[in-house]
mmCIF file of C-alpha atoms in Angstrom:
data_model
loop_
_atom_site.group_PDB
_atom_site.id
_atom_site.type_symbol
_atom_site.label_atom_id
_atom_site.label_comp_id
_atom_site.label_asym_id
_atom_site.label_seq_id
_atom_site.Cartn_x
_atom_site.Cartn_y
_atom_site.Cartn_z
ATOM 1 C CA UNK K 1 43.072 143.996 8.031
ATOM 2 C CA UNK K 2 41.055 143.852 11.351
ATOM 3 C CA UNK K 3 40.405 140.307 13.302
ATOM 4 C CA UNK K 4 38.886 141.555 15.305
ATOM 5 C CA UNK K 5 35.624 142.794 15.530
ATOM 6 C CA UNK K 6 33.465 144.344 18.332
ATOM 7 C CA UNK K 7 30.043 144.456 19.016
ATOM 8 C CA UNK K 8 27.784 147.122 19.538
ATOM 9 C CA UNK K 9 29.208 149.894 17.613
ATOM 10 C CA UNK K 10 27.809 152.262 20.235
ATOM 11 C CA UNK K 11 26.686 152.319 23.458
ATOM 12 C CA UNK K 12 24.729 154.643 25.730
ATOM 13 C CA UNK K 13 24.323 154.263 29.443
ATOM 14 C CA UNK K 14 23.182 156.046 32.544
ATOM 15 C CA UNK K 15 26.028 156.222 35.160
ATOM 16 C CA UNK K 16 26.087 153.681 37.573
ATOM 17 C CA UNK K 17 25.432 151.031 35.017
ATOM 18 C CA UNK K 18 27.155 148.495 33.864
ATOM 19 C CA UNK K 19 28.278 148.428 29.828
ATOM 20 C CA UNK K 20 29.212 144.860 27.935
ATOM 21 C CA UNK K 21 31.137 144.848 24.740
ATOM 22 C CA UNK K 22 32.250 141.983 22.733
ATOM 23 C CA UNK K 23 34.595 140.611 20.517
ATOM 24 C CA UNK K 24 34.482 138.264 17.414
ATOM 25 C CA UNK K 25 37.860 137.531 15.809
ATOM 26 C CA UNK K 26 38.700 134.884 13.081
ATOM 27 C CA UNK K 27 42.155 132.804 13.537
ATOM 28 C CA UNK K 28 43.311 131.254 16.645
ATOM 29 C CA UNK K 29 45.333 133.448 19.028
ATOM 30 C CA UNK K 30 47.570 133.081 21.717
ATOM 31 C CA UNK K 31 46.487 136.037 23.836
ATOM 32 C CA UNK K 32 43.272 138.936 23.262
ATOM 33 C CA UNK K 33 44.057 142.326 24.723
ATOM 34 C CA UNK K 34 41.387 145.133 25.339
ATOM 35 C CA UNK K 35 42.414 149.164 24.862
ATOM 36 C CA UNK K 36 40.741 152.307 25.646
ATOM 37 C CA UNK K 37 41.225 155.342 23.614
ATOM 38 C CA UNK K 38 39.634 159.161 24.912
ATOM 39 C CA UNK K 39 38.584 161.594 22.564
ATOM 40 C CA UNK K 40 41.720 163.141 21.346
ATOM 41 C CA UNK K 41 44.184 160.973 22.653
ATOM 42 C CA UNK K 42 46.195 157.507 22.259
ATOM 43 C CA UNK K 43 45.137 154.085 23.252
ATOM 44 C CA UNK K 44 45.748 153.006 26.486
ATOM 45 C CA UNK K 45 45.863 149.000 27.405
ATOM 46 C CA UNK K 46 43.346 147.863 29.781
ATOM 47 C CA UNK K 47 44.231 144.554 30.466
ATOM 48 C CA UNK K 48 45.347 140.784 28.680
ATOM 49 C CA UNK K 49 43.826 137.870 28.725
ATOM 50 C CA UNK K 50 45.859 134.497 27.416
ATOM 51 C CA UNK K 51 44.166 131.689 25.267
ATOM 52 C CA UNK K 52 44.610 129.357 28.486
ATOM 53 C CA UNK K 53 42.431 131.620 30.438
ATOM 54 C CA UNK K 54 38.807 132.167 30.608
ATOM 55 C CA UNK K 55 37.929 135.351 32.890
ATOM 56 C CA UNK K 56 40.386 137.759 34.174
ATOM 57 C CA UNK K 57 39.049 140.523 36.372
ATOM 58 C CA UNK K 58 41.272 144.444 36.712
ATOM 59 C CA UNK K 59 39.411 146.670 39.206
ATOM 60 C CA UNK K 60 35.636 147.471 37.484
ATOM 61 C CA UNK K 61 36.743 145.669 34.220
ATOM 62 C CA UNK K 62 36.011 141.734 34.077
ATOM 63 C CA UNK K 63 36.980 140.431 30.835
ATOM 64 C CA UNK K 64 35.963 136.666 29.530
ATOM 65 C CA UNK K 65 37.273 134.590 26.703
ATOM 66 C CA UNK K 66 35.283 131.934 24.907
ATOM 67 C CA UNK K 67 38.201 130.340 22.047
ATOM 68 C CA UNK K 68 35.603 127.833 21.190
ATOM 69 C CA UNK K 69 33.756 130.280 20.159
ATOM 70 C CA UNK K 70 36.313 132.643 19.264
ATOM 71 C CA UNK K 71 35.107 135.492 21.342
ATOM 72 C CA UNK K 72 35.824 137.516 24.194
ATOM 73 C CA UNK K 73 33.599 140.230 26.040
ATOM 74 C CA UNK K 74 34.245 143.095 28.779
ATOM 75 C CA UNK K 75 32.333 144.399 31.248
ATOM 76 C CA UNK K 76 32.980 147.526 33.229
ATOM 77 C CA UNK K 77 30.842 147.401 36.034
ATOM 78 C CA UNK K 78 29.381 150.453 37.860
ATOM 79 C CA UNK K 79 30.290 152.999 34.936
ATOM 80 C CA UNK K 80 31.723 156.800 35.577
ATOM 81 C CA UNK K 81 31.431 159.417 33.325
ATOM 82 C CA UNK K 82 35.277 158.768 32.867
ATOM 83 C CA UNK K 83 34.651 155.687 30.896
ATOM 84 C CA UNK K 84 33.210 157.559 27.990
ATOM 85 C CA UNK K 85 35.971 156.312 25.511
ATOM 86 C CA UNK K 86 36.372 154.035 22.420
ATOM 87 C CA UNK K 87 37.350 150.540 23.452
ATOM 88 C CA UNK K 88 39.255 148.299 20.808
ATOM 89 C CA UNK K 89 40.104 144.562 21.284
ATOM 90 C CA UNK K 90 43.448 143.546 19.706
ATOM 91 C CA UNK K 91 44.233 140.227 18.775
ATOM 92 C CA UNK K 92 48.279 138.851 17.853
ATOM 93 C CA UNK K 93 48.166 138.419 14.608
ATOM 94 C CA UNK K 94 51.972 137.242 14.927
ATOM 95 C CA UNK K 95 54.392 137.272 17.747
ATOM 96 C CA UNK K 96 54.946 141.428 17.674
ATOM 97 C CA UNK K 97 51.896 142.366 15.414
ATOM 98 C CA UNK K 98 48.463 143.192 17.069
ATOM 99 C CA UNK K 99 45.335 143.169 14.667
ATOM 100 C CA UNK K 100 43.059 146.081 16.031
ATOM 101 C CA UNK K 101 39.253 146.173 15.973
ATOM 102 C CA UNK K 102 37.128 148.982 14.669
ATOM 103 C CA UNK K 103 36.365 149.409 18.400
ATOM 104 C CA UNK K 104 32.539 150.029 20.412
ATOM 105 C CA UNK K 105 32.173 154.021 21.456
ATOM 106 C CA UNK K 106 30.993 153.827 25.457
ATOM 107 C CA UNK K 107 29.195 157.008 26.178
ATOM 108 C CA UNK K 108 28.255 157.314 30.076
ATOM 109 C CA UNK K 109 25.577 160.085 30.362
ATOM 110 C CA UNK K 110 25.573 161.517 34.295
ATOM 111 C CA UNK O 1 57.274 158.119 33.863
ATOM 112 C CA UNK O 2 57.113 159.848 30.318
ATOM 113 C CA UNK O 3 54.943 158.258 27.863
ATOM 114 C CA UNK O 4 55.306 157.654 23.951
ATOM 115 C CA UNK O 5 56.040 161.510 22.915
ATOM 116 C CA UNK O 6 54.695 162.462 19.321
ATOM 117 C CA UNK O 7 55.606 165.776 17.851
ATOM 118 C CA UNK O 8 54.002 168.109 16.354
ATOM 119 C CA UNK O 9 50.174 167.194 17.794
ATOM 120 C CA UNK O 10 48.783 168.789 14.390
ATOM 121 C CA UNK O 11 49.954 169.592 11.058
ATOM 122 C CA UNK O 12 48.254 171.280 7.650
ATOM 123 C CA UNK O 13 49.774 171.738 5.256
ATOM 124 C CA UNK O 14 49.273 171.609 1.372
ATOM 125 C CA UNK O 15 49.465 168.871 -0.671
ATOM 126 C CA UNK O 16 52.841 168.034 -2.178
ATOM 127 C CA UNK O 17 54.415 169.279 0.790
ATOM 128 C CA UNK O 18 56.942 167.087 2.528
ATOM 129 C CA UNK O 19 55.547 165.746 5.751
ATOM 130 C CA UNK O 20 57.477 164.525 9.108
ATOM 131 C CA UNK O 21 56.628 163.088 12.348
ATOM 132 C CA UNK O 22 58.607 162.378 14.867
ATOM 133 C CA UNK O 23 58.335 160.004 17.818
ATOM 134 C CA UNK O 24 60.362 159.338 21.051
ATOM 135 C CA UNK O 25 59.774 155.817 22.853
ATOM 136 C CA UNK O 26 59.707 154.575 26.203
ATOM 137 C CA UNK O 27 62.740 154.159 27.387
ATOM 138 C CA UNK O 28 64.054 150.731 27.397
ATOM 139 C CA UNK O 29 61.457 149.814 24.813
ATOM 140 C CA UNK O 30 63.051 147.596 22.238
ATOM 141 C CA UNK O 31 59.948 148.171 19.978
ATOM 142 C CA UNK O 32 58.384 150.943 17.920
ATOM 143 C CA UNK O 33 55.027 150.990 15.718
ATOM 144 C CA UNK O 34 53.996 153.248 13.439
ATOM 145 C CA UNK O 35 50.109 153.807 13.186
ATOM 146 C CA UNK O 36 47.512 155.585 10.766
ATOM 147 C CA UNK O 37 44.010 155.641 12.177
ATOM 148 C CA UNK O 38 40.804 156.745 9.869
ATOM 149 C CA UNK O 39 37.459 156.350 10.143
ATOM 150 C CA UNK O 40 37.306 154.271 7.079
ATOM 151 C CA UNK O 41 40.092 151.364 7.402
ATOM 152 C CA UNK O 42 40.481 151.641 11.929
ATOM 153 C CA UNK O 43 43.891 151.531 13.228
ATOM 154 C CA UNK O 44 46.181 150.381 10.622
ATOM 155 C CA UNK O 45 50.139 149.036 11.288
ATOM 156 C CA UNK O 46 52.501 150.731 8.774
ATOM 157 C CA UNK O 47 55.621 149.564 10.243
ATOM 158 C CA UNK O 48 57.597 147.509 13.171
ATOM 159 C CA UNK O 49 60.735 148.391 14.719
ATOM 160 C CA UNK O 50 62.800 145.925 16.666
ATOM 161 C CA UNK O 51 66.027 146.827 18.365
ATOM 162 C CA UNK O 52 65.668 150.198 15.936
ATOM 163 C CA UNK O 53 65.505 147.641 12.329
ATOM 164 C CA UNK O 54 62.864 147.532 10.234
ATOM 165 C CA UNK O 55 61.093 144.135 10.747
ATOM 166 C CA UNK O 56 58.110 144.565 9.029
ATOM 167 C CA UNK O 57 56.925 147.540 6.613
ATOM 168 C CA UNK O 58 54.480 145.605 4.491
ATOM 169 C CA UNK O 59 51.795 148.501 6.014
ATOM 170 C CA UNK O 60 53.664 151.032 4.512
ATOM 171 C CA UNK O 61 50.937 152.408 1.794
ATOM 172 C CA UNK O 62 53.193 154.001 -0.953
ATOM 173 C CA UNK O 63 56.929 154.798 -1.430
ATOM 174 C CA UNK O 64 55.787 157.776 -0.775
ATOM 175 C CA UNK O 65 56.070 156.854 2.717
ATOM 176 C CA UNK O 66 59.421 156.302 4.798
ATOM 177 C CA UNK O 67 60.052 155.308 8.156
ATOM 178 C CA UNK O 68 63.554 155.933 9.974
ATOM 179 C CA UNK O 69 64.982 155.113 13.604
ATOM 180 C CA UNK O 70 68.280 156.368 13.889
ATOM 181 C CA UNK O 71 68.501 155.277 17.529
ATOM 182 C CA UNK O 72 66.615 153.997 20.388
ATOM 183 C CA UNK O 73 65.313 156.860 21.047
ATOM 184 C CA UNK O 74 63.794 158.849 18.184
ATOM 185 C CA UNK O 75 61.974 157.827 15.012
ATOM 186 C CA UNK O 76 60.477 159.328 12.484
ATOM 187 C CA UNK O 77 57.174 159.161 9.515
ATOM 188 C CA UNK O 78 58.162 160.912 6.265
ATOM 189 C CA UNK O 79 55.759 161.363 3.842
ATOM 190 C CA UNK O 80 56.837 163.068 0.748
ATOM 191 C CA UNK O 81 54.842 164.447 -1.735
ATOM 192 C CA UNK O 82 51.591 164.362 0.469
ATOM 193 C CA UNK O 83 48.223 164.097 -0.691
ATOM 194 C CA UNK O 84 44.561 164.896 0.901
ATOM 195 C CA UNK O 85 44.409 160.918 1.389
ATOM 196 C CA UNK O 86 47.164 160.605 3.586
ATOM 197 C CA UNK O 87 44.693 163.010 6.515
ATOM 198 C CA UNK O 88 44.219 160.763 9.393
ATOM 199 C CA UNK O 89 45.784 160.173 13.031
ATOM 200 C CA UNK O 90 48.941 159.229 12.962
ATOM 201 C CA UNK O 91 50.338 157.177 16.100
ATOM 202 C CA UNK O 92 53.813 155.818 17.608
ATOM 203 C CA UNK O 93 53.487 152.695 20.042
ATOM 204 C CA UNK O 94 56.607 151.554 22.028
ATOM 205 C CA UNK O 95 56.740 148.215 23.830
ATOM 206 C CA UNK O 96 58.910 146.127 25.862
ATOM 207 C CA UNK O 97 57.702 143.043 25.504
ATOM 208 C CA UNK O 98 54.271 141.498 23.963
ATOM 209 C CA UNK O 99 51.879 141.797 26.354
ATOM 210 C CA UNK O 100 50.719 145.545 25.593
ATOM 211 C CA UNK O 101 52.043 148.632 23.663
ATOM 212 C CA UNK O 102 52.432 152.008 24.840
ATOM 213 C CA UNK O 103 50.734 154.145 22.582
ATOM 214 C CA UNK O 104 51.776 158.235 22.310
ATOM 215 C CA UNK O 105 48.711 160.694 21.556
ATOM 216 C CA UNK O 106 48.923 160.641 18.011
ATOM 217 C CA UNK O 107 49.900 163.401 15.236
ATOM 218 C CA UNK O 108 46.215 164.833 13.722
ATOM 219 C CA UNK O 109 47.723 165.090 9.607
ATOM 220 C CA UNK O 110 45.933 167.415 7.319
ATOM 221 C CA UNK O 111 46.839 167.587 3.957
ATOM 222 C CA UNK O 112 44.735 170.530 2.206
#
């Protein structure tokens, strides 16, 4: 069963601009990872955030987590057409298992 | 540094045929996952590997499904007979530890 749960379903932006996703998920956690996934291919981790933290920041990607509100967001700033991908939060649903979102398709138009 | 490797990419074949995918970790990676990805139910866990056991298969849909790791190094996805329902993306993840899994780029299963 999915957690977690991301918000838009879609997204379309010019290049150059920035694209926010979030995440809703239900039980408390201990850490909230994001992946990317291309057209064709597997999903790659982006980056982890732990319960204990509230913003964590990887190159263009700035990821926040609210647990109050159960929710985290990411924002990849100054978008390339080579962040036209899926992007999935993942929450641990137990100490090995991850519980997968239905993800938010980012489409960057040039 | 090679990836998760999947083999084969695709597969068709009919239904009732026996099915198998095969998967070859990181190396060093004490964990494997098994994966099936639709459009309907996401990214689904079918089964967890630790130290090449069987921790968890509750994901596992059917007994039609089986799930081997005869080393560190190889595993394998049986399914046998398929069925058209069974069509979907089929990944292998490999991690070391639990903050991230290593995912390979998937088997694309279709059963006719």
């Amino acid at each position: 069963s999915q957690q977690g749960e991301e918000d838009p379903q879609a997204l379309s932006i010019q290049e150059g601009e920035n694209a926010t996703m979030n995440c809703s998920y239900k039980t408390s956690i201990n850490n909230l990872q994001w992946y990317r996934q291309n057209s064709g291919r597997g999903l790659v981790h982006l980056i982890l955030i732990r319960s204990n933290e509230r913003e964590k920041h990887s190159g263009r990607l700035r990821v926040t987590l609210d647990t109050s509100k159960k929710s985290s967001s990411l924002l990849i700033t100054a978008s390339r057409a080579a962040d036209t991908a899926s992007y999935f939060c993942a929450t641990d649903a137990s100490d090995y298992k991850l519980s997968f979102g239905a993800g938010t398709t980012v489409t960057v138009r040039a | 540094d090679a990836g998760v490797i999947q083999s084969p990419r695709h597969e068709v074949t009919e239904m009732g045929q026996e099915v198998t995918l095969r998967c070859k970790p990181i190396s060093g990676h004490n964990s494997l996952f098994w994966y099936r990805q639709t459009m309907m139910r996401g990214l689904e866990l079918l089964i967890y590997f630790n130290n090449n056991v069987p921790i968890d298969d509750s994901g596992m849909p059917e007994d039609r499904f089986s799930a081997k790791m005869p080393n560190a190094s190889f595993s394998t996805l049986k399914i046998q007979p398929s069925e058209p329902r069974d069509s979907a993306v089929y990944f292998c993840a490999s991690s070391g530890d639990i903050s991230s899994q290593h995912f390979g780029d998937g088997t694309r299963l279709s059963i006719l």
